[in-house]
PDB file of C-alpha atoms in Angstrom:
ATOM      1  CA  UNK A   1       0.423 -16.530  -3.544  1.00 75.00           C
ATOM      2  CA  UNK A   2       2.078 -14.963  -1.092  1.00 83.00           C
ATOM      3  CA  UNK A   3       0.686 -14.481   2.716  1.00 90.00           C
ATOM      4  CA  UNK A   4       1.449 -11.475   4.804  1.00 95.00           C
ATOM      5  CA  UNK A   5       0.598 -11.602   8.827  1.00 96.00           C
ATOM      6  CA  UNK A   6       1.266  -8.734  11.137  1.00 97.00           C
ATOM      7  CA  UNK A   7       1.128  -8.598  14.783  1.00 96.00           C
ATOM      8  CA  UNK A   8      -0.184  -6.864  16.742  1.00 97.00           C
ATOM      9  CA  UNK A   9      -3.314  -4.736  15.220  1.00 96.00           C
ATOM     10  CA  UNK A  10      -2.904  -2.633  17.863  1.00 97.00           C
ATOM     11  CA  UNK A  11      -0.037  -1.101  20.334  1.00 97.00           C
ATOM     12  CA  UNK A  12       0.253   1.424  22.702  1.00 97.00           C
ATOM     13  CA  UNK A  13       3.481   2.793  23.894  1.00 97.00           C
ATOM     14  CA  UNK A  14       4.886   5.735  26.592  1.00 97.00           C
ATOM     15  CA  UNK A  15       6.700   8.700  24.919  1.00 97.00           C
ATOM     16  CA  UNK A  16      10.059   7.400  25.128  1.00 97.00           C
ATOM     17  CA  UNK A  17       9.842   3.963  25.134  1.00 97.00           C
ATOM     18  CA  UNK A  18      10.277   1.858  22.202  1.00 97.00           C
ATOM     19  CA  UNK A  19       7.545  -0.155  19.747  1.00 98.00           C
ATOM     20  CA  UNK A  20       7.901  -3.489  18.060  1.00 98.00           C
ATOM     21  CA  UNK A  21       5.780  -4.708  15.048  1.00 98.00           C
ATOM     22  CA  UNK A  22       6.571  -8.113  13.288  1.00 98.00           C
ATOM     23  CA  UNK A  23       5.250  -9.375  10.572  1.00 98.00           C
ATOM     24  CA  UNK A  24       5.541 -13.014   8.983  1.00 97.00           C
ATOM     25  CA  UNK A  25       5.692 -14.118   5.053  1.00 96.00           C
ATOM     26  CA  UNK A  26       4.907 -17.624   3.222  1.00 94.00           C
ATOM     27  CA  UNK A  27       6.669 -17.169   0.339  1.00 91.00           C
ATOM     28  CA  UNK A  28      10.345 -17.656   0.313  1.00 89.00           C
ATOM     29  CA  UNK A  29      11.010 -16.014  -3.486  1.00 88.00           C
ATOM     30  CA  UNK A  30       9.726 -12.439  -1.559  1.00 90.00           C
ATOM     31  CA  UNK A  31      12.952 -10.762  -1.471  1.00 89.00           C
ATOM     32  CA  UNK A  32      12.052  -7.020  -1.142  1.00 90.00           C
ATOM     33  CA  UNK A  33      10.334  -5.770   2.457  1.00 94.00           C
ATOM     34  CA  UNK A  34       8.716  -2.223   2.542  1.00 94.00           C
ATOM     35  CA  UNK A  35       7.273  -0.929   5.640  1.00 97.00           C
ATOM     36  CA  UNK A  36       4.428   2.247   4.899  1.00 97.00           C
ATOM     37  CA  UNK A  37       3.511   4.999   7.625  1.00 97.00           C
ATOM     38  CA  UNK A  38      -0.177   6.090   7.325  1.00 96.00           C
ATOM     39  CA  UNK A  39      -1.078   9.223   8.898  1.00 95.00           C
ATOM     40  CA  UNK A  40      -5.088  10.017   9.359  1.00 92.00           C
ATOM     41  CA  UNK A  41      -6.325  11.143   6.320  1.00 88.00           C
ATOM     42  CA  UNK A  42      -3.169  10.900   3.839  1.00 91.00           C
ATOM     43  CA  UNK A  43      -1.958   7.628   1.926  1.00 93.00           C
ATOM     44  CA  UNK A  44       0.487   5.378   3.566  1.00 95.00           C
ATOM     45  CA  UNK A  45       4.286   6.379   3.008  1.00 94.00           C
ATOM     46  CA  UNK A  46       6.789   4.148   2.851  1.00 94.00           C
ATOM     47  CA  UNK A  47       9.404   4.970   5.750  1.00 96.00           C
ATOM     48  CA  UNK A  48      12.053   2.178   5.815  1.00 95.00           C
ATOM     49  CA  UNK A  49      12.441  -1.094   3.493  1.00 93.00           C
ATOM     50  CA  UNK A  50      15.122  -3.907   3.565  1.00 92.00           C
ATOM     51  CA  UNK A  51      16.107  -6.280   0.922  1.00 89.00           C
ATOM     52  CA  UNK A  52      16.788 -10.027   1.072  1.00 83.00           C
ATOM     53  CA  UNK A  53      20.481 -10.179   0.956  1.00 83.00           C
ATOM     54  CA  UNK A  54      20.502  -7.799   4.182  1.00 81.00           C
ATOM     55  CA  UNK A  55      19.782  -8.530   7.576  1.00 90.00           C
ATOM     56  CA  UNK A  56      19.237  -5.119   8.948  1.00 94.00           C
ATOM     57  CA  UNK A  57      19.199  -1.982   8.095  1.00 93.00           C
ATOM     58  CA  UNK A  58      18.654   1.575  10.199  1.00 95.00           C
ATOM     59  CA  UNK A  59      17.547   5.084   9.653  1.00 94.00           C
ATOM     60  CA  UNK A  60      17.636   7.238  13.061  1.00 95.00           C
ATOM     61  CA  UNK A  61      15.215   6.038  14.967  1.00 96.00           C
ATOM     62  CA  UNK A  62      13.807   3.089  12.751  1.00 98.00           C
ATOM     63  CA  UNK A  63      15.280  -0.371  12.197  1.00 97.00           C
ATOM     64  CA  UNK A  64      13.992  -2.947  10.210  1.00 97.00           C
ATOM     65  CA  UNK A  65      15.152  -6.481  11.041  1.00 96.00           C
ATOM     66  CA  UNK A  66      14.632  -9.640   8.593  1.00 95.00           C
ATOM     67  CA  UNK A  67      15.349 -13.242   8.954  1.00 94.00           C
ATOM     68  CA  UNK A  68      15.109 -14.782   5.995  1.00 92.00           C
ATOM     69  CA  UNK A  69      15.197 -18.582   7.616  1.00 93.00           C
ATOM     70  CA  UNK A  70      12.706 -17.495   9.863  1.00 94.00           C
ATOM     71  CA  UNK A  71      10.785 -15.568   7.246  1.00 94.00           C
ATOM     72  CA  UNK A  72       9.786 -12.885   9.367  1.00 95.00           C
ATOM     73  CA  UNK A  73      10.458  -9.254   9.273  1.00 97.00           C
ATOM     74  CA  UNK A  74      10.744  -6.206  12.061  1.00 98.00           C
ATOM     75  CA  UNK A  75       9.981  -2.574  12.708  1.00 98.00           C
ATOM     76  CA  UNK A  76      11.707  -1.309  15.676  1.00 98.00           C
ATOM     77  CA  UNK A  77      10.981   1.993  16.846  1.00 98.00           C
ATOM     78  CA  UNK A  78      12.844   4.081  19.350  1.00 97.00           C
ATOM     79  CA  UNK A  79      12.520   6.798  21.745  1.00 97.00           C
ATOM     80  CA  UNK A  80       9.136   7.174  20.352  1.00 97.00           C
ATOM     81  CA  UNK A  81       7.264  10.215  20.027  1.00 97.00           C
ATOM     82  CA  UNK A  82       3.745  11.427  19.436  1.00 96.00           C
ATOM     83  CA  UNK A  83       4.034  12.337  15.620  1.00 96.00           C
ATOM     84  CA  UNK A  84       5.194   8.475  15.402  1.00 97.00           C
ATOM     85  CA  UNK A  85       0.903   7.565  16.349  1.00 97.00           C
ATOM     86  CA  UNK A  86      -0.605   6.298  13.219  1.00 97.00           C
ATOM     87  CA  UNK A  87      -0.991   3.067  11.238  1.00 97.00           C
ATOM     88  CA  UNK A  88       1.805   1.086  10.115  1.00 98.00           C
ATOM     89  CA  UNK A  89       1.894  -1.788   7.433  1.00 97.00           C
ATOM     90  CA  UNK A  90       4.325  -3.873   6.028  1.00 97.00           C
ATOM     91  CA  UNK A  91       4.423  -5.302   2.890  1.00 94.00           C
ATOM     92  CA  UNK A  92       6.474  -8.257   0.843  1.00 93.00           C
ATOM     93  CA  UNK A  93       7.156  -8.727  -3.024  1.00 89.00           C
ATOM     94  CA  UNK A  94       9.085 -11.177  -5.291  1.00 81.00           C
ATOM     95  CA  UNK A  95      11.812 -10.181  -7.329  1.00 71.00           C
ATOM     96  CA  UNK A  96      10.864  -9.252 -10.622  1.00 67.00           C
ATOM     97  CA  UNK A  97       6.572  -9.293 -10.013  1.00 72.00           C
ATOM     98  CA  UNK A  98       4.601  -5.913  -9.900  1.00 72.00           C
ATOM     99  CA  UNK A  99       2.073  -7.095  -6.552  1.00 81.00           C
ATOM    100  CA  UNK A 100       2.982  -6.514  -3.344  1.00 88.00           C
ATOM    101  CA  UNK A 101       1.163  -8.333  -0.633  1.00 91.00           C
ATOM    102  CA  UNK A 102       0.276  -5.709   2.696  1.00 93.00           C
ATOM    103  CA  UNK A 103      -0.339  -7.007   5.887  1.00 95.00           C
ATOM    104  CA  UNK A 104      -3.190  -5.972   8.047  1.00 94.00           C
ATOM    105  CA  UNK A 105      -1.686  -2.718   9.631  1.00 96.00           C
ATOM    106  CA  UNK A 106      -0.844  -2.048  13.068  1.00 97.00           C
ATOM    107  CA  UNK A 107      -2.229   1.112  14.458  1.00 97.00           C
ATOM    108  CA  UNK A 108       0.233   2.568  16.646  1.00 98.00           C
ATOM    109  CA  UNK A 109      -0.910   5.527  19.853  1.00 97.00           C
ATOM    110  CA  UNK A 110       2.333   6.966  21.592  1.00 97.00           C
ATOM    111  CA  UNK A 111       0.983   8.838  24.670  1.00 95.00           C
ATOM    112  CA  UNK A 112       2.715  11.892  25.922  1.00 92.00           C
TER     113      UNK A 112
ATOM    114  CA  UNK B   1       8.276  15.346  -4.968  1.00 68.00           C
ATOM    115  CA  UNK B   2       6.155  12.620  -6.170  1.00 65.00           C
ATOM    116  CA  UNK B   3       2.690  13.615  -6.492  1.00 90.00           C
ATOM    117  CA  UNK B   4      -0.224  10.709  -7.219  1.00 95.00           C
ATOM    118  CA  UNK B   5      -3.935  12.614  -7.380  1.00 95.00           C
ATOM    119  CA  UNK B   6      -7.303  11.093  -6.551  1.00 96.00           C
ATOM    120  CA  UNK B   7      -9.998  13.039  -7.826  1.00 90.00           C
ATOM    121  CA  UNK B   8     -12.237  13.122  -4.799  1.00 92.00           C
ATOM    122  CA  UNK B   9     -11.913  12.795  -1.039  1.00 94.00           C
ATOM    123  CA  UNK B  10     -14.990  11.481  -0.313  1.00 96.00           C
ATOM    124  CA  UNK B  11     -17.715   9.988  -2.506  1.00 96.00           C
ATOM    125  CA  UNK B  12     -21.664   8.643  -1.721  1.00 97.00           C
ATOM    126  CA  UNK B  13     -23.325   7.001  -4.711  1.00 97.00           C
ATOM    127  CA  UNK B  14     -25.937   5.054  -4.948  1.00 97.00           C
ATOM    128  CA  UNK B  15     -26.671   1.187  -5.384  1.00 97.00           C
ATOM    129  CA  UNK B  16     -26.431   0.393  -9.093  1.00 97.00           C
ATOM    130  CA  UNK B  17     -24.620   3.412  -9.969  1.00 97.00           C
ATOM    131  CA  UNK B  18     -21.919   3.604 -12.293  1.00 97.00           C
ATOM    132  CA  UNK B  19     -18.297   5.146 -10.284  1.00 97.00           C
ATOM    133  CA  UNK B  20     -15.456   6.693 -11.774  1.00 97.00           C
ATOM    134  CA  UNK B  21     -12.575   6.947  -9.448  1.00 97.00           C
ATOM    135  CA  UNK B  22      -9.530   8.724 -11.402  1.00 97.00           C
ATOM    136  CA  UNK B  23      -5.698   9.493 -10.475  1.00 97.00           C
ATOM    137  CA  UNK B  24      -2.958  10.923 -11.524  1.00 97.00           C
ATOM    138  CA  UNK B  25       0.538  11.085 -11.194  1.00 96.00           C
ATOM    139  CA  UNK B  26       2.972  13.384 -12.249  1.00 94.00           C
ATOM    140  CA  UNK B  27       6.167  11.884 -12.174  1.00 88.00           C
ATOM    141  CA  UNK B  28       6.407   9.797 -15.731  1.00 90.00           C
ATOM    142  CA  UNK B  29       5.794   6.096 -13.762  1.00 90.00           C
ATOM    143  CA  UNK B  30       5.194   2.968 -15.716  1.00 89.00           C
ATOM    144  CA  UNK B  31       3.257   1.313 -12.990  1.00 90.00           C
ATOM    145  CA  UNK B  32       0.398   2.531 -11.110  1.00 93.00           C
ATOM    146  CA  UNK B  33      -2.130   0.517  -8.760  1.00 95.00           C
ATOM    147  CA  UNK B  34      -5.490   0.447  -7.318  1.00 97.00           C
ATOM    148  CA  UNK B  35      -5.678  -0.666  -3.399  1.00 97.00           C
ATOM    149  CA  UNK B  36      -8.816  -1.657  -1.671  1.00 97.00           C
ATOM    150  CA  UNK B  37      -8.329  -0.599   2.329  1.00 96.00           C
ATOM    151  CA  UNK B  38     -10.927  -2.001   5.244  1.00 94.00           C
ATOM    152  CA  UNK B  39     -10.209  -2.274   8.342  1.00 89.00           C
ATOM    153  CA  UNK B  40      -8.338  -5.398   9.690  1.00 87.00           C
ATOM    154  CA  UNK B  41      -7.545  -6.209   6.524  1.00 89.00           C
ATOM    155  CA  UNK B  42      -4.659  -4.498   4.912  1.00 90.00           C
ATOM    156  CA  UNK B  43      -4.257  -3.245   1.306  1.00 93.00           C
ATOM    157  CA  UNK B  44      -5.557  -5.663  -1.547  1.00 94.00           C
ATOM    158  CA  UNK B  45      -4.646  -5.118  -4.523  1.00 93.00           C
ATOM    159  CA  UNK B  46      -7.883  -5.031  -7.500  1.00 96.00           C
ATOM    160  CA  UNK B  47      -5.679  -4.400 -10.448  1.00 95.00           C
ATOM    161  CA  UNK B  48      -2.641  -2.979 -11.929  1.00 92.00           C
ATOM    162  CA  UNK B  49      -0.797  -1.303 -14.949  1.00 93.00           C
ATOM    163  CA  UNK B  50       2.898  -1.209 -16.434  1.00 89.00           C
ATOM    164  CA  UNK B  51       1.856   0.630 -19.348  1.00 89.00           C
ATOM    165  CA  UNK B  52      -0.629   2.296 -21.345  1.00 92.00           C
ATOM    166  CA  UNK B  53      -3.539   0.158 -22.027  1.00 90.00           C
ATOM    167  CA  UNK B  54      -2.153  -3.013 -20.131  1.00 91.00           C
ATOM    168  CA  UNK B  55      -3.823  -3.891 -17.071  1.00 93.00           C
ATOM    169  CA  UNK B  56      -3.136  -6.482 -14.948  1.00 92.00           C
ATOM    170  CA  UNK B  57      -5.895  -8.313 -12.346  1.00 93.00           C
ATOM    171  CA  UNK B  58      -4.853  -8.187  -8.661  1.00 91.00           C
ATOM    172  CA  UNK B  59      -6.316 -10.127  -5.769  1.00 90.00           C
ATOM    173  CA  UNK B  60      -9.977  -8.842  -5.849  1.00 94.00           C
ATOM    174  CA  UNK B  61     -11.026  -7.673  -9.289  1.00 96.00           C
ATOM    175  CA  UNK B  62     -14.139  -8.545  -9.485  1.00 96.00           C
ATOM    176  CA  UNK B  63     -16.789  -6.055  -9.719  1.00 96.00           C
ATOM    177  CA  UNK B  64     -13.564  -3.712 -10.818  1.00 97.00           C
ATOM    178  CA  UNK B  65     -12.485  -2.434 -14.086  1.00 97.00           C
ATOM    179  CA  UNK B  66     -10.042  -0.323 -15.034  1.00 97.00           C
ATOM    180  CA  UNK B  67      -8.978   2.550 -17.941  1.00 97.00           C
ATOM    181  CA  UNK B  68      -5.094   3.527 -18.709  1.00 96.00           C
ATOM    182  CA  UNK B  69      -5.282   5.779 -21.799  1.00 95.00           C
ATOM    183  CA  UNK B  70      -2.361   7.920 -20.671  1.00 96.00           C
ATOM    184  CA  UNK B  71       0.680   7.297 -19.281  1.00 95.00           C
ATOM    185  CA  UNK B  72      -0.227   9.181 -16.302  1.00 96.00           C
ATOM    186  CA  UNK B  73      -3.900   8.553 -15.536  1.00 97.00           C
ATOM    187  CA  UNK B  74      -5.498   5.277 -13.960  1.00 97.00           C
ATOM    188  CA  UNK B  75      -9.085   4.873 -13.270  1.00 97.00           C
ATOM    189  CA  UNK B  76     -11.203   2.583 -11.396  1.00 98.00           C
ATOM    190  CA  UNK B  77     -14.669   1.570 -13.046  1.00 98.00           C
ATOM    191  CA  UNK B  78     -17.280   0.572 -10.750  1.00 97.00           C
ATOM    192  CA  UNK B  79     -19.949  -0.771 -13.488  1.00 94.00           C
ATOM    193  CA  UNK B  80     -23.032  -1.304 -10.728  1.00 97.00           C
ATOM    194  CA  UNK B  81     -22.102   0.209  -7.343  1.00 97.00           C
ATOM    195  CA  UNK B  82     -22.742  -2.036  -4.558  1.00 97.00           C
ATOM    196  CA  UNK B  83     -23.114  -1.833  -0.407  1.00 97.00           C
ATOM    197  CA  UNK B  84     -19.852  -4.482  -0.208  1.00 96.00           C
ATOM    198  CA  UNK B  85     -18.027  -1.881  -2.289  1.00 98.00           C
ATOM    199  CA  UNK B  86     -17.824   1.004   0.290  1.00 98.00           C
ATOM    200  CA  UNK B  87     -14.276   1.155   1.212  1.00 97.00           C
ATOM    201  CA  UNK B  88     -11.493   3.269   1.063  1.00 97.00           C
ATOM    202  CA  UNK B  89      -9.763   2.955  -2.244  1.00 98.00           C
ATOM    203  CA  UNK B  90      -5.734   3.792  -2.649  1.00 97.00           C
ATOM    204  CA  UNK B  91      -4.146   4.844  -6.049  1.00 97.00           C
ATOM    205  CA  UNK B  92      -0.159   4.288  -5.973  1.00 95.00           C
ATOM    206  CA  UNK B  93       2.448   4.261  -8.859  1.00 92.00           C
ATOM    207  CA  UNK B  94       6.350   3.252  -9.260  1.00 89.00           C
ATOM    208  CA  UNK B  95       8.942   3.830 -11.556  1.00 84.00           C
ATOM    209  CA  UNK B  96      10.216   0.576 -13.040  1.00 73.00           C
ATOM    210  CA  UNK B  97       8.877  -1.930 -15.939  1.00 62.00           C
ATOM    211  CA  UNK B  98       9.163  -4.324 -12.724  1.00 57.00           C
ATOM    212  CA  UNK B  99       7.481  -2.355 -10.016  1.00 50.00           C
ATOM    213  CA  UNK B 100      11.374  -2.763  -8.469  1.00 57.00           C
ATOM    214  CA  UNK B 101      10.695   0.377  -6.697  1.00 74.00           C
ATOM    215  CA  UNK B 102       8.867   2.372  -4.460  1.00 82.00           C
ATOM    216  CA  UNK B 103       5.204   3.032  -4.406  1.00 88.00           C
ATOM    217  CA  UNK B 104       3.703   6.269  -3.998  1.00 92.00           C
ATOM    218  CA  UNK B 105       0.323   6.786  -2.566  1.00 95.00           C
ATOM    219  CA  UNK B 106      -2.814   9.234  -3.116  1.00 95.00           C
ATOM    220  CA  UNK B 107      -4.965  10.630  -0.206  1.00 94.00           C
ATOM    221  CA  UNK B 108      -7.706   8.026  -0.962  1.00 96.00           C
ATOM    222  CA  UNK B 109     -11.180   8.456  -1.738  1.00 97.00           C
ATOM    223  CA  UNK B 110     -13.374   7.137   0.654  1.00 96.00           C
ATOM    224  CA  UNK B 111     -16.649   5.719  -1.358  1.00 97.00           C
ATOM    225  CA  UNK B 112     -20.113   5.127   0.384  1.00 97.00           C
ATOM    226  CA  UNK B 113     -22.676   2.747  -1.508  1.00 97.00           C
ATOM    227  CA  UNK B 114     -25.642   3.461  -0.149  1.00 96.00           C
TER     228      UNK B 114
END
C-alpha cells in the first residue's frame, strides 16, 4: 500500500514570513494530492490539492508543488498570518481507489 | 455547504462497553469514511462505504464494525470498548462511485475508554 511521510511535525514561523511542509509518497500509481487544514476543534478541510499531470498549482497565498520523479509533494505558504496556526496534513490516492493515505500532520504556530 | 454530522463531541464509556458513533451527511454522497486520529500519526482509515449496505475494510478494522442502512448515515460499532480505542474518530464523505473527489469532514468525537 501506499506510504505517506510528512516533515516536519512541527514549525514555527514570524507573521510574515513564509512556511514550507513536504511530504513524500511510495506509490507511483497515486495521482491525486489533497492537502487538509485542521483548526482546533473542527475536522480537517481540504484547502488546496494538485493532480498528477500538473506540476503546480496556486490559490493566493498557497502553492502546492509536486514532482512526480521525485515523488514528493509541497505546501508553500506565504506572508503568513495568525489564522494560518493549526494542523496541516497531506494526503495521496490512486486513480480510481476510494482510500486515501494521510500523513502524520504538521502543526503549524505563526506568531504575531 | 456540505454538512457531515457526528452525533457527539465528546464521549467516556467504559471497558467492555458497546459504542455507537453515528454521522450524517446531507449532501446525497455515495462514499463516506471513518478516520481514526492520534497524535503523530495521521488519519487511518478503519473502513469505508460507496453505497448502502457495502462496506469496505480500511487500514485498521479490527475491533471496528460498521452500519450503512441509508444513503446518508454511517456508523461506527465498537462491539467491546477498549483503553487502545480512545482516540479521536473522523467521519468524512465524497461524491463519486470512485471517491474522485473531495472529502468532507465532521467535528469528531473524541471517545475515552476508561
Amino acid at each position: 500500500g501506499e506510504n505517506v511521510e510528512q516533515h516536519p511535525s512541527t514549525l514555527s514561523v514570524q507573521e510574515g514570513d513564509s512556511a514550507v511542509i513536504k511530504c513524500t509518497y511510495s506509490d507511483s500509481a497515486s495521482n491525486y494530492f489533497p492537502w487538509y487544514k485542521q483548526e482546533l476543534g473542527k475536522g480537517p478541510q481540504l484547502i488546496i490539492d494538485i493532480r498528477s499531470n500538473v506540476g503546480e498549482k496556486k490559490d493566493q497565498r498557497i502553492a502546492v508543488t509536486l514532482n512526480k520523479t521525485a515523488k514528493h509533494f509541497s505546501l508553500h505558504i506565504t506572508e503568513t498570518q495568525p489564522e494560518d496556526s493549526a494542523v496541516y496534513f497531506c494526503a495521496a490516492r490512486r486513480y480510481n481507489f476510494n482510500k486515501f493515505y494521510f500523513g502524520s500532520g504538521t502543526k503549524l504556530n505563526v506568531k504575531p | 455547504d456540505v454538512k457531515v454530522t457526528q452525533s457527539s463531541r465528546y464521549l467516556v464509556k467504559r471497558t467492555g462497553e458497546k459504542v455507537f458513533l453515528e454521522c450524517v451527511q446531507d449532501m446525497d454522497h455515495e462514499n463516506m469514511f471513518w478516520y481514526r486520529q492520534d497524535p503523530g500519526l495521521g488519519l487511518r482509515l478503519i473502513y469505508f462505504s460507496y453505497d448502502v449496505k457495502m462496506k469496505e475494510k480500511g487500514d485498521i478494522p479490527e475491533g471496528y464494525s460498521v452500519s450503512r442502512e441509508k444513503k446518508e448515515r454511517f456508523s461506527l460499532i465498537l462491539e467491546s470498548a477498549s483503553t487502545n480505542q480512545t482516540s479521536m474518530y473522523l467521519c468524512a464523505s465524497s461524491l463519486g462511485r470512485r471517491g474522485e473527489n473531495e472529502q468532507f469532514f465532521g467535528p469528531g468525537t473524541r471517545l475515552t475508554v476508561l
